[in-house]
JSON list of C-alpha atoms in Angstrom, two decimals:
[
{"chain": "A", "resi": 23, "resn": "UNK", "atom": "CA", "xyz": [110.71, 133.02, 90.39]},
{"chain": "A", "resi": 24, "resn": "UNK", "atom": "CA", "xyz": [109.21, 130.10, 88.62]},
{"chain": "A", "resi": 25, "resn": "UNK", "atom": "CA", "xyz": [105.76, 130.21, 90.25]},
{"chain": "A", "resi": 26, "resn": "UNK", "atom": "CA", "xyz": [103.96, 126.77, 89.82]},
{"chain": "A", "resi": 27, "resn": "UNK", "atom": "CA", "xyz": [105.86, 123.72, 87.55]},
{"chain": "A", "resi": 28, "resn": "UNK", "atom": "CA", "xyz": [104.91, 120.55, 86.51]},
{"chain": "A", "resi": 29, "resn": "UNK", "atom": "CA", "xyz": [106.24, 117.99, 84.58]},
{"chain": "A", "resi": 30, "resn": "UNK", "atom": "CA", "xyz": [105.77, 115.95, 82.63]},
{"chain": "A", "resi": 31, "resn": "UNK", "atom": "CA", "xyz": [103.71, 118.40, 79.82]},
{"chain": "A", "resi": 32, "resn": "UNK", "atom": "CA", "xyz": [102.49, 115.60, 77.94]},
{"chain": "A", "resi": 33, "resn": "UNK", "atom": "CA", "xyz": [102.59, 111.63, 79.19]},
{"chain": "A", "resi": 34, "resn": "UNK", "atom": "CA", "xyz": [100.72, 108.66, 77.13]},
{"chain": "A", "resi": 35, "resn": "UNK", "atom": "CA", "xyz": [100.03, 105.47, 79.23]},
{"chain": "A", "resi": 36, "resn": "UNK", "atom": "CA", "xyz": [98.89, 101.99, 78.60]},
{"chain": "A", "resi": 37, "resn": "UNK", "atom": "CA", "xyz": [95.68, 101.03, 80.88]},
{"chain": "A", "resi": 38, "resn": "UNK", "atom": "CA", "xyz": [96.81, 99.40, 83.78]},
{"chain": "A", "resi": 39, "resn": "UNK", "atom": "CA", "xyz": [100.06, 101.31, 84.06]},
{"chain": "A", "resi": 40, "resn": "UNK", "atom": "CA", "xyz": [101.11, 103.98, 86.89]},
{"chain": "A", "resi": 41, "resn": "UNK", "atom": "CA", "xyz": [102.50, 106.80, 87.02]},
{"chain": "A", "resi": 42, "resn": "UNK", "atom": "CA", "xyz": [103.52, 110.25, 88.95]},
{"chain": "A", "resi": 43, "resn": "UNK", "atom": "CA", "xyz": [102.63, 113.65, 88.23]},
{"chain": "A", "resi": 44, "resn": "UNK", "atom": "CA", "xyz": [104.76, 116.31, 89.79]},
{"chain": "A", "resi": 45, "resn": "UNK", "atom": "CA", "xyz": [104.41, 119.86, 91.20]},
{"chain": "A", "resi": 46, "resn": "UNK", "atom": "CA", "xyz": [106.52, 122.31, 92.66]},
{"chain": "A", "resi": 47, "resn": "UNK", "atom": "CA", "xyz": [105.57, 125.90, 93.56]},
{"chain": "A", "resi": 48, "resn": "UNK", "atom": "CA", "xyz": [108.31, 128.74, 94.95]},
{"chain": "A", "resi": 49, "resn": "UNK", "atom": "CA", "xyz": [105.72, 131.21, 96.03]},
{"chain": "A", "resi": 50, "resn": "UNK", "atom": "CA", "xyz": [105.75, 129.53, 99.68]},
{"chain": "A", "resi": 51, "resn": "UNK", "atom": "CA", "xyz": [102.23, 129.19, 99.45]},
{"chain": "A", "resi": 52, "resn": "UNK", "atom": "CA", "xyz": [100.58, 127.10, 101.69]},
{"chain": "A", "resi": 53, "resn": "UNK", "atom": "CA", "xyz": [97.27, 125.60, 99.64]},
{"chain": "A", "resi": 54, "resn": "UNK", "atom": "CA", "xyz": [98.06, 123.42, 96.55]},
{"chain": "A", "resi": 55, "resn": "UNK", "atom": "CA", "xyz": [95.84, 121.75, 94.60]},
{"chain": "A", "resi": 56, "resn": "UNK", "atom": "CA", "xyz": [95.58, 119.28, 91.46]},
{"chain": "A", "resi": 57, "resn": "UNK", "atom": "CA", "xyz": [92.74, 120.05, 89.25]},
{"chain": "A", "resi": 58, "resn": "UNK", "atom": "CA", "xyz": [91.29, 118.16, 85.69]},
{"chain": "A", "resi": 59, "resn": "UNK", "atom": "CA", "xyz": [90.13, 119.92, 82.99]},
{"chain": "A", "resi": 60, "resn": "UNK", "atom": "CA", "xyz": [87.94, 118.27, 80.49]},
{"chain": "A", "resi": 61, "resn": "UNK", "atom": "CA", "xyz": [86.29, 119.92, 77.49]},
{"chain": "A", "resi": 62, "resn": "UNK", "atom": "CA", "xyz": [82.91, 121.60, 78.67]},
{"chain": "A", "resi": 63, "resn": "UNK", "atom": "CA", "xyz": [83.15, 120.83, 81.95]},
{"chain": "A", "resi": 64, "resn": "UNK", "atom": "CA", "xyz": [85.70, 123.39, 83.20]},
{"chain": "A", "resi": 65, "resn": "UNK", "atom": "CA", "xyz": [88.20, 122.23, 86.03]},
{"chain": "A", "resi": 66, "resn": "UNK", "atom": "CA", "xyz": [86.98, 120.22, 88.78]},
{"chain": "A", "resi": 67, "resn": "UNK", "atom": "CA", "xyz": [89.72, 119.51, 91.98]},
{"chain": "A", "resi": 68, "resn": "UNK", "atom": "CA", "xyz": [90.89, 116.16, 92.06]},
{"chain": "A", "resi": 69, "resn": "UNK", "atom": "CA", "xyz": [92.80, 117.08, 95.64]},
{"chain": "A", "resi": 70, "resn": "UNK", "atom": "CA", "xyz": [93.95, 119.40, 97.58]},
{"chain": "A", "resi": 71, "resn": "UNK", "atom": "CA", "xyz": [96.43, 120.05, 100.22]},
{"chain": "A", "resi": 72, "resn": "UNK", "atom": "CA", "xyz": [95.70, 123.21, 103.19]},
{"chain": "A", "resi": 73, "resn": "UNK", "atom": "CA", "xyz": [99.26, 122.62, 104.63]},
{"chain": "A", "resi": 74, "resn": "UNK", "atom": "CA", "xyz": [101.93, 120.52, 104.89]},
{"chain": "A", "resi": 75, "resn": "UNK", "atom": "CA", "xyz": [101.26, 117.25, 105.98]},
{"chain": "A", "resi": 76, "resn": "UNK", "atom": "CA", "xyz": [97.54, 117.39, 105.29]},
{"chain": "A", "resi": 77, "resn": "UNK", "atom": "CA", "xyz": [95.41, 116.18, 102.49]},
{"chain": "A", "resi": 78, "resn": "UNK", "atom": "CA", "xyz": [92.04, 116.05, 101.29]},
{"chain": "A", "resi": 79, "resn": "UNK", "atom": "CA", "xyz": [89.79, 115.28, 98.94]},
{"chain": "A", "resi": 80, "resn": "UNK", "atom": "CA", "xyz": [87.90, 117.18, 96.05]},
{"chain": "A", "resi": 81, "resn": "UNK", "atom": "CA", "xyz": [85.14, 116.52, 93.31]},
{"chain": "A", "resi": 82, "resn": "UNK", "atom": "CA", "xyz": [86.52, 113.73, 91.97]},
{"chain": "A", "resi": 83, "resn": "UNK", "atom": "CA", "xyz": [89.62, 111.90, 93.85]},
{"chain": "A", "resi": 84, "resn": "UNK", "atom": "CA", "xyz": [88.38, 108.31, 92.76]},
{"chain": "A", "resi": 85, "resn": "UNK", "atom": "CA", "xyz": [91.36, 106.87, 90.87]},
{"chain": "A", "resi": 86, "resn": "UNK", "atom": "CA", "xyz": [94.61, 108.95, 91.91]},
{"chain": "A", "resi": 87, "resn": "UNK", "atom": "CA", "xyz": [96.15, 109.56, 95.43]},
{"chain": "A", "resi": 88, "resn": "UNK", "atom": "CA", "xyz": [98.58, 112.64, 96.44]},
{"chain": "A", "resi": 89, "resn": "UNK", "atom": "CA", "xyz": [101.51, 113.14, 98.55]},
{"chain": "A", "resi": 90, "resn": "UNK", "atom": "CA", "xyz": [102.55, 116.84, 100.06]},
{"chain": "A", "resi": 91, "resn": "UNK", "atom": "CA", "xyz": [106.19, 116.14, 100.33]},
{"chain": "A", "resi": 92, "resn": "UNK", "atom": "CA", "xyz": [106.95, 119.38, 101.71]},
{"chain": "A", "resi": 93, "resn": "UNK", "atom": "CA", "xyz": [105.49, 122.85, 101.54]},
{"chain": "A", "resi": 94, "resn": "UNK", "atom": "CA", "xyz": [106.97, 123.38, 97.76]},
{"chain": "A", "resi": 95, "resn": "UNK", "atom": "CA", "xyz": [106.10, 120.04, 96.35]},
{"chain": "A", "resi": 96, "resn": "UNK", "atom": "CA", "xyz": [102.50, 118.25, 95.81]},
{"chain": "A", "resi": 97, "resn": "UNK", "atom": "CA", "xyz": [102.51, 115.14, 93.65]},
{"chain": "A", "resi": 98, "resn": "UNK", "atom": "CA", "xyz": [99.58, 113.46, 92.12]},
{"chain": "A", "resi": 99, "resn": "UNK", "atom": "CA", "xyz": [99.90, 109.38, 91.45]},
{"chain": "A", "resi": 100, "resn": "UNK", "atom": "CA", "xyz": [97.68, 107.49, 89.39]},
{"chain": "A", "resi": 101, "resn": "UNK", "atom": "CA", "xyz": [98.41, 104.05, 90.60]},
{"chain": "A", "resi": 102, "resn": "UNK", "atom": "CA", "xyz": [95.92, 101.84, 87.48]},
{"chain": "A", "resi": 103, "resn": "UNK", "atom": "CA", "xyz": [95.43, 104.24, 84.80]},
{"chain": "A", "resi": 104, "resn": "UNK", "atom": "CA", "xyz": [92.20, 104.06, 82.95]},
{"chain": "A", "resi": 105, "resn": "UNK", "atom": "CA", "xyz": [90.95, 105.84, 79.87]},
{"chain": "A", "resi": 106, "resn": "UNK", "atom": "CA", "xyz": [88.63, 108.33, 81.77]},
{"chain": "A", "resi": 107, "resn": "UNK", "atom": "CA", "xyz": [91.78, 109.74, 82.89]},
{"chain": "A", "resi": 108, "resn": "UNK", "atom": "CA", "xyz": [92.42, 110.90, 80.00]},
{"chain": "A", "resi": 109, "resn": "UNK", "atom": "CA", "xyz": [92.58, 114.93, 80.76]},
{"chain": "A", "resi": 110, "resn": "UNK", "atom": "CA", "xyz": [94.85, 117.86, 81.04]},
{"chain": "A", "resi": 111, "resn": "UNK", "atom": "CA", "xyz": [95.85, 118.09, 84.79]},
{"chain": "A", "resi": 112, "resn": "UNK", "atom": "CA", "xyz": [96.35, 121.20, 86.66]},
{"chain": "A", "resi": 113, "resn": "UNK", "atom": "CA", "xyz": [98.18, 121.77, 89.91]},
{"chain": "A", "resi": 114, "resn": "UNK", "atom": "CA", "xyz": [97.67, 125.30, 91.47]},
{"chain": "A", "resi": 115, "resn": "UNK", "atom": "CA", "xyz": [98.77, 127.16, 94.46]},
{"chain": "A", "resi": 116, "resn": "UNK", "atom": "CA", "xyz": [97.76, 129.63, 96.50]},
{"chain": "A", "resi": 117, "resn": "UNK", "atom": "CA", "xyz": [98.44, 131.69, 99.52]},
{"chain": "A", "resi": 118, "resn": "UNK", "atom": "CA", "xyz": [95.70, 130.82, 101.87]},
{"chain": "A", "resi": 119, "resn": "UNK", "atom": "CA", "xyz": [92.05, 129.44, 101.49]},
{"chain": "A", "resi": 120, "resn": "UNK", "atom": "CA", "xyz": [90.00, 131.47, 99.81]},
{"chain": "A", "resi": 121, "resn": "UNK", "atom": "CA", "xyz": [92.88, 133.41, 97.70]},
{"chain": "A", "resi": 122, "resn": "UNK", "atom": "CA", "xyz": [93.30, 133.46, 93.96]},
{"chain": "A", "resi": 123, "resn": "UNK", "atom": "CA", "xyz": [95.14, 130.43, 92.78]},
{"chain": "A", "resi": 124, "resn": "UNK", "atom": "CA", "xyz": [97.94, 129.96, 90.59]},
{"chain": "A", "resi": 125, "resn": "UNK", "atom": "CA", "xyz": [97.93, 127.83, 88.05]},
{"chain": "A", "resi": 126, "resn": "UNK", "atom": "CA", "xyz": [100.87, 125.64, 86.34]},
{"chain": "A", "resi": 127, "resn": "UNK", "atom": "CA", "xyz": [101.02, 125.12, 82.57]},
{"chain": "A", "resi": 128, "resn": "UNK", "atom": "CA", "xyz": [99.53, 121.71, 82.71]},
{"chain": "A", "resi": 129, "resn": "UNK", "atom": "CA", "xyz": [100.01, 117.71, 82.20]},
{"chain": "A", "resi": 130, "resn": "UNK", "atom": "CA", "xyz": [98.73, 116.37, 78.81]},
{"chain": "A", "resi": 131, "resn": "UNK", "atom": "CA", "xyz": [97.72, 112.63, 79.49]},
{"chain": "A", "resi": 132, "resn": "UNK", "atom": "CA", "xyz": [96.49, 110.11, 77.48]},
{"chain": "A", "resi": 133, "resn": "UNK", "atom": "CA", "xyz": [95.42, 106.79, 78.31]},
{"chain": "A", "resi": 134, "resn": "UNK", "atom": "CA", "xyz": [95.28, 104.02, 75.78]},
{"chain": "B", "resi": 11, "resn": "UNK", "atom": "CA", "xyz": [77.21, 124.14, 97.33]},
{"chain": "B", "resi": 12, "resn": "UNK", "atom": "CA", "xyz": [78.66, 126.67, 95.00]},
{"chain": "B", "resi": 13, "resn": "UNK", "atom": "CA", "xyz": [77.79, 126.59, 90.86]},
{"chain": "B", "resi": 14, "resn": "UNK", "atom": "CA", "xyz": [78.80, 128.71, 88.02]},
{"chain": "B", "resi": 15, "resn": "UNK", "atom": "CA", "xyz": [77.06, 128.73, 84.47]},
{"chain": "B", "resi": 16, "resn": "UNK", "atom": "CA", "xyz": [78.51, 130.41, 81.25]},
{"chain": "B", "resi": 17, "resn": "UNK", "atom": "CA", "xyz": [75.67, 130.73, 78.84]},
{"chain": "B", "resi": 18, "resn": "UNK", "atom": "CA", "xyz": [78.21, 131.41, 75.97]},
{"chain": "B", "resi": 19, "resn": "UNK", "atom": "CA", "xyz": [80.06, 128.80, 74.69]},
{"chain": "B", "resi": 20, "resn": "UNK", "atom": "CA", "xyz": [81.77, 129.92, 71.79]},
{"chain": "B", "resi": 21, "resn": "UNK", "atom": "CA", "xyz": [81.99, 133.90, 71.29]},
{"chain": "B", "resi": 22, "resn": "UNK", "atom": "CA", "xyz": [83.38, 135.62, 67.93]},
{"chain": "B", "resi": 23, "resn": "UNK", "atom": "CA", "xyz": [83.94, 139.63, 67.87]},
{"chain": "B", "resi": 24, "resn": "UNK", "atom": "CA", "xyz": [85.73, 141.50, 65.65]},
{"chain": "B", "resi": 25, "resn": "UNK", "atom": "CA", "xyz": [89.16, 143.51, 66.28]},
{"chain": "B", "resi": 26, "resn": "UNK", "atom": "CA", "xyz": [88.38, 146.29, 67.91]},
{"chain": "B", "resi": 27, "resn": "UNK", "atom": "CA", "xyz": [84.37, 145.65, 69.11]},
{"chain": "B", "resi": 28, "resn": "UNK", "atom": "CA", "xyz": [83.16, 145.35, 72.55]},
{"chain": "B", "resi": 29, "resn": "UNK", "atom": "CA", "xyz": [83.04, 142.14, 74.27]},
{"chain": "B", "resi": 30, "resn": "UNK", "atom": "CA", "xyz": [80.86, 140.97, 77.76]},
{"chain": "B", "resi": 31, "resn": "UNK", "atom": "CA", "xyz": [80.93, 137.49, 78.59]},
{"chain": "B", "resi": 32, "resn": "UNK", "atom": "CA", "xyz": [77.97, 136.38, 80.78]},
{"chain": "B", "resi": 33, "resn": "UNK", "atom": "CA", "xyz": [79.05, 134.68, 84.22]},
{"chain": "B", "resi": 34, "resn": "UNK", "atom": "CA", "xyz": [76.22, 133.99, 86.54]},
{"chain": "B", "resi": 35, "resn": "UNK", "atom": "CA", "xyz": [76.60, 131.86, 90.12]},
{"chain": "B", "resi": 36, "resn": "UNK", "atom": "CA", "xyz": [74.53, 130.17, 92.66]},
{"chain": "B", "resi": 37, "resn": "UNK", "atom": "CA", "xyz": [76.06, 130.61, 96.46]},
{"chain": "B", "resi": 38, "resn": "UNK", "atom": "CA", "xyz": [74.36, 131.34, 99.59]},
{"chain": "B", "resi": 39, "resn": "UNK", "atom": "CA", "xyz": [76.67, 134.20, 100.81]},
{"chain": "B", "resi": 40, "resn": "UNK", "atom": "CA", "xyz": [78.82, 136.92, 99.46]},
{"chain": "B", "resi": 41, "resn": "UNK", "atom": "CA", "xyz": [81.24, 134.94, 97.42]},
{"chain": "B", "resi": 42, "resn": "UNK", "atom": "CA", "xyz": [84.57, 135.38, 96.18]},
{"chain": "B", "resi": 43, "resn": "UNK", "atom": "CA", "xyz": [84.38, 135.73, 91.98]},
{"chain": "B", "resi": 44, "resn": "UNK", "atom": "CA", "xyz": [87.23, 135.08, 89.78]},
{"chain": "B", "resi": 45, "resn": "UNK", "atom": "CA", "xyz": [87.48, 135.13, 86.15]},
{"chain": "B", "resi": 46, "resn": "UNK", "atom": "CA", "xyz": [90.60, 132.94, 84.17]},
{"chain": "B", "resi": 47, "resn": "UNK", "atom": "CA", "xyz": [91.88, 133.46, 80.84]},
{"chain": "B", "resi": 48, "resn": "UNK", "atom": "CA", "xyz": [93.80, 130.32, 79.39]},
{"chain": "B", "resi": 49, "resn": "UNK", "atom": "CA", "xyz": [95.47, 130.75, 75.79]},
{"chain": "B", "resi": 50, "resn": "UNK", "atom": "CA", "xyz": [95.84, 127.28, 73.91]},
{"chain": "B", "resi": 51, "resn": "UNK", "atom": "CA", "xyz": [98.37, 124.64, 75.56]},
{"chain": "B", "resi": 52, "resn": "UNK", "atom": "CA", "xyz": [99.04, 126.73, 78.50]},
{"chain": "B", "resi": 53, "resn": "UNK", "atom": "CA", "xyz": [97.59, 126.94, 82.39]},
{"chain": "B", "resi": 54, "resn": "UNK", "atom": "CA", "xyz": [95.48, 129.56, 83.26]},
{"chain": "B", "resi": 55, "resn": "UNK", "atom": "CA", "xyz": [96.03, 133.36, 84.13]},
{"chain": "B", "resi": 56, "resn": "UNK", "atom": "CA", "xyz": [94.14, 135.47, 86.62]},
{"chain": "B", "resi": 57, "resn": "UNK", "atom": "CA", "xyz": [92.54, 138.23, 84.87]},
{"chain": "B", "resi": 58, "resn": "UNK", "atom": "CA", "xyz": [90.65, 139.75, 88.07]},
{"chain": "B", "resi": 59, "resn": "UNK", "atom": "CA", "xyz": [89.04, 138.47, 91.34]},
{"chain": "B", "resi": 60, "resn": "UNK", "atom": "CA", "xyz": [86.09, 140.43, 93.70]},
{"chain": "B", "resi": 61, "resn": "UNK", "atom": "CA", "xyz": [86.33, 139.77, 97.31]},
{"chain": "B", "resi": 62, "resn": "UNK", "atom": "CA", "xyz": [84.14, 142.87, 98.65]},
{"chain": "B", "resi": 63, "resn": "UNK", "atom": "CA", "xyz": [83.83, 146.42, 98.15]},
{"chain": "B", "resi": 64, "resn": "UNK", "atom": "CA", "xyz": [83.12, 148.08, 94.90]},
{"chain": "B", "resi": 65, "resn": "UNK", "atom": "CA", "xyz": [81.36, 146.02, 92.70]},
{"chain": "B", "resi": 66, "resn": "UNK", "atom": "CA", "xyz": [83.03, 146.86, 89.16]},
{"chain": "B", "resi": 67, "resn": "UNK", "atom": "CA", "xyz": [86.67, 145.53, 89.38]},
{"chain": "B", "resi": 68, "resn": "UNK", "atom": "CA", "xyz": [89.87, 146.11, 87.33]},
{"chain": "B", "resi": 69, "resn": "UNK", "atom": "CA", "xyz": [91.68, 144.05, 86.07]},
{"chain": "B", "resi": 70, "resn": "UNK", "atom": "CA", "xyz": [94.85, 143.28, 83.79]},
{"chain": "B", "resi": 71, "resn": "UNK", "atom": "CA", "xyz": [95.04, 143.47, 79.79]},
{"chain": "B", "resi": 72, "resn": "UNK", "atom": "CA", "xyz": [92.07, 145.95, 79.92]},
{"chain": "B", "resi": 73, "resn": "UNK", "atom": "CA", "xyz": [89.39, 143.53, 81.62]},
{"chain": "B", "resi": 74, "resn": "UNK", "atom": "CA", "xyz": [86.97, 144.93, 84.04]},
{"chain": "B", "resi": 75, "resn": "UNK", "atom": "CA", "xyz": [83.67, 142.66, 85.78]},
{"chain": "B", "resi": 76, "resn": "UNK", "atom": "CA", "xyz": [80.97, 143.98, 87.34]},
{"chain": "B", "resi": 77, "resn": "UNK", "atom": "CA", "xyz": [79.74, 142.13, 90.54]},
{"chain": "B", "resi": 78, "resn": "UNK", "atom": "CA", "xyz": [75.58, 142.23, 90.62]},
{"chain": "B", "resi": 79, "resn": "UNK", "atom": "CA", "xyz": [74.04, 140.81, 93.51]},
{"chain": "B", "resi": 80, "resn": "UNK", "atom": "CA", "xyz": [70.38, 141.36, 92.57]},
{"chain": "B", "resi": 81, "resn": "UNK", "atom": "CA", "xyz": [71.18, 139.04, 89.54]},
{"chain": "B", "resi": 82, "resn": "UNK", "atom": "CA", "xyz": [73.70, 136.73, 90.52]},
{"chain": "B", "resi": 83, "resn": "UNK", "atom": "CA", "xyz": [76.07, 137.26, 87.96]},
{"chain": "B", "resi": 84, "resn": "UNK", "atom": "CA", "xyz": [79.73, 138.50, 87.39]},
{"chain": "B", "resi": 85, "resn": "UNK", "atom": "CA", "xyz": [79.71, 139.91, 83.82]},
{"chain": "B", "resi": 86, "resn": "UNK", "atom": "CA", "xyz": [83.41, 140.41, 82.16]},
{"chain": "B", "resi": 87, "resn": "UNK", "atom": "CA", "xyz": [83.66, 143.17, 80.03]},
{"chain": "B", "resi": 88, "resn": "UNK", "atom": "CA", "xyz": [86.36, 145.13, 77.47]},
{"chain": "B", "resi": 89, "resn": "UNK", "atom": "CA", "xyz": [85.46, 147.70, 74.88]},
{"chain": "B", "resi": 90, "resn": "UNK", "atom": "CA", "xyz": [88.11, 147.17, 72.55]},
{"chain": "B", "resi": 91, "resn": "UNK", "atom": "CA", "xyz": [88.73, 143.59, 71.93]},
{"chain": "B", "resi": 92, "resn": "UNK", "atom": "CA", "xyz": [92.62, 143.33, 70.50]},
{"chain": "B", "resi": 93, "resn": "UNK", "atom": "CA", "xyz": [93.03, 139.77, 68.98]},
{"chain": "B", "resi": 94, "resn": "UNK", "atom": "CA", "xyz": [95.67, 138.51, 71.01]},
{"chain": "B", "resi": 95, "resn": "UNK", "atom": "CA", "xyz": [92.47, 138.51, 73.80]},
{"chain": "B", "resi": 96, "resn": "UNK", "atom": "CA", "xyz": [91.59, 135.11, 71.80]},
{"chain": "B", "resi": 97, "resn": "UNK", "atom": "CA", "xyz": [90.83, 132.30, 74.16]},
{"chain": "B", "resi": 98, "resn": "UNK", "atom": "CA", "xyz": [89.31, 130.12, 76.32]},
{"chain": "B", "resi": 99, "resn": "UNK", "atom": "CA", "xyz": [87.70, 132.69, 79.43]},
{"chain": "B", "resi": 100, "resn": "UNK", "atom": "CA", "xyz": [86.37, 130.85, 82.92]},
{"chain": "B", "resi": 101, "resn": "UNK", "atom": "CA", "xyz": [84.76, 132.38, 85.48]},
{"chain": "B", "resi": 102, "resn": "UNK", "atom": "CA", "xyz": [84.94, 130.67, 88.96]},
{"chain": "B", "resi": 103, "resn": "UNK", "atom": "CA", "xyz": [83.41, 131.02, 92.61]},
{"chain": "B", "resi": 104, "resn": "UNK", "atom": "CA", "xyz": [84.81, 130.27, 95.73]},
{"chain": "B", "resi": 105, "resn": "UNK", "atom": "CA", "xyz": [83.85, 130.49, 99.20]},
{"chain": "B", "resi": 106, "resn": "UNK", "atom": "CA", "xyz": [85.95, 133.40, 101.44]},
{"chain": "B", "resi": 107, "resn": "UNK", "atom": "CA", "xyz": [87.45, 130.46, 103.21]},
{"chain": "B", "resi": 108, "resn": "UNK", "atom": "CA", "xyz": [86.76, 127.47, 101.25]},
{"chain": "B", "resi": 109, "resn": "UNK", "atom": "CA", "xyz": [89.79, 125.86, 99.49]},
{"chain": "B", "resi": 110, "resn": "UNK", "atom": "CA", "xyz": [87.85, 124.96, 96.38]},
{"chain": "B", "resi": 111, "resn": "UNK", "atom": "CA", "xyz": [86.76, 127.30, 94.15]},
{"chain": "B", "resi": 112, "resn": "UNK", "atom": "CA", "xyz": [83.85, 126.06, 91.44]},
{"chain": "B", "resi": 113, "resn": "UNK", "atom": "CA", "xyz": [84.74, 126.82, 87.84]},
{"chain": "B", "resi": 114, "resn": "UNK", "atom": "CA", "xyz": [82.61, 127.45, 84.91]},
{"chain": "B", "resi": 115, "resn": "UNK", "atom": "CA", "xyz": [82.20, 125.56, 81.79]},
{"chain": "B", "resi": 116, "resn": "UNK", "atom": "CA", "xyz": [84.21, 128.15, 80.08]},
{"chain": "B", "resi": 117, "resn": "UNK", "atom": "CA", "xyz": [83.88, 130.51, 76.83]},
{"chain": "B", "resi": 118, "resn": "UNK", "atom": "CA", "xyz": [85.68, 130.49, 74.12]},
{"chain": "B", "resi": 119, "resn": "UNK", "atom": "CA", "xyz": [86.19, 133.72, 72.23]},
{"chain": "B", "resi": 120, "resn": "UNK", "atom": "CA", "xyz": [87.47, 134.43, 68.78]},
{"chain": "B", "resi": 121, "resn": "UNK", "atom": "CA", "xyz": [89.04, 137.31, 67.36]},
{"chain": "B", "resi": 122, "resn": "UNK", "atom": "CA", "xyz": [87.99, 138.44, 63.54]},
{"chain": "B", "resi": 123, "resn": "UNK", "atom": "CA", "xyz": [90.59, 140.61, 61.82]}
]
C-alpha cells in the first residue's frame, strides 16, 4: 500500500516549456487534490477533483490545468511555465469531502 | 470563507521541554481542525484532526490539541519535546463538507540538545 505517489520529485524547466505532473493514489479515495506550497504562505489548492470525471477549481488554478484519468490517477499540466511556478507541489487524497487528506511526498520545480 | 493564522513562525525548545504551538481560525460554523507535521523534503503527515465531540484530541507521536470555541483557536501541545519532533507544524481548517481545507502559514520548530 503505497498511499499517494508522485513523480517527478524534483523537475527544472525553461520558461515557456510544458510539462506533466503525475499522481496516483491506491487508497480508492474519491477526492484528490494538487496543492502549492510556498515559503510563508502554507499550501493553497491549485485543483481539485470530488470524483471521477469531475474537476474544479481552487485558490489559485491560473496557469496549470488537470485531468482525473480515473479514480487512482490525477495529473496536473503546466502547459507555459513561468517563474512564479516555481514551488513544491502537493497532490493529496482523501476519502470524502471534508476528511483528512493524504498527502504525497511532493514535486520540486524550478522554473528558469 | 475559512482563515487560519500561526502567530509563531519559528519555535526553538529544548530536548525534553514542553511545547504549544498557537493555531487560531476564523469560520462561521463548527469547523473541522487539522494539524500537519512535514519533516524537510518530504509531504506532510497527519498528526490529529477534531470533527466534534470532546474538545482535547489525541493524536500520534505524543501530540494532543485542544479545540476552544470561546477563542477560536486549536492549540497543539506535547510535554516532552524529543528532537526528532523537529519541523515544519501547519494547522489547517476545513469545512465538514467542503473539499478545501485552509492551511496555516506554518511553524517551524527546533529541537536544542
Amino acid at each position: 500500500n503505497a498511499g499517494v505517489t508522485q513523480t517527478p520529485k524534483f523537475q527544472v524547466l525553461k520558461t515557456g516549456q510544458s510539462m506533466t505532473l503525475q499522481c496516483a493514489q491506491d487508497m480508492n479515495h474519491n477526492s484528490m487534490y494538487w496543492y502549492r506550497q510556498d515559503p510563508g504562505m502554507g499550501l493553497r489548492l491549485i485543483y481539485y477533483s470530488a470524483s471521477e470525471g469531475t474537476t474544479d477549481k481552487g485558490e489559485v488554478p491560473n496557469g496549470y490545468n488537470v485531468s482525473r484519468l480515473n479514480k487512482r490517477e490525477f495529473s496536473l499540466r503546466l502547459e507555459s511555465a513561468a517563474p512564479s511556478q516555481t514551488s513544491v507541489y502537493f497532490c493529496a487524497s482523501s476519502e470524502k469531502a471534508g476528511g483528512w487528506k493524504y498527502f504525497g511526498p511532493g514535486t520540486r520545480l524550478t522554473v528558469t | 470563507a475559512q482563515s487560519v493564522t500561526q502567530p509563531d513562525i519559528h519555535i526553538t525548545v529544548s530536548e525534553g521541554a514542553s511545547l504549544e504551538l498557537r493555531c487560531n481560525y476564523s469560520y462561521g460554523a463548527t469547523p473541522y481542525l487539522f494539524w500537519y507535521v512535514q519533516s524537510p523534503g518530504q509531504g506532510l503527515q497527519l498528526l490529529l484532526k477534531y470533527f466534534s465531540g470532546d474538545t482535547l484530541v489525541q493524536g500520534i507521536k505524543g501530540f494532543e490539541a485542544e479545540f476552544k470555541r470561546s477563542q477560536s483557536s486549536f492549540n497543539l501541545r506535547k510535554p516532552s519535546v524529543h528532537w526528532s519532533d523537529a519541523a515544519e507544524y501547519f494547522c489547517a481548517v476545513g469545512a465538514p463538507e467542503g473539499q478545501n481545507f485552509v492551511f496555516g502559514p506554518g511553524t517551524r520548530l527546533s529541537v536544542l540538545p
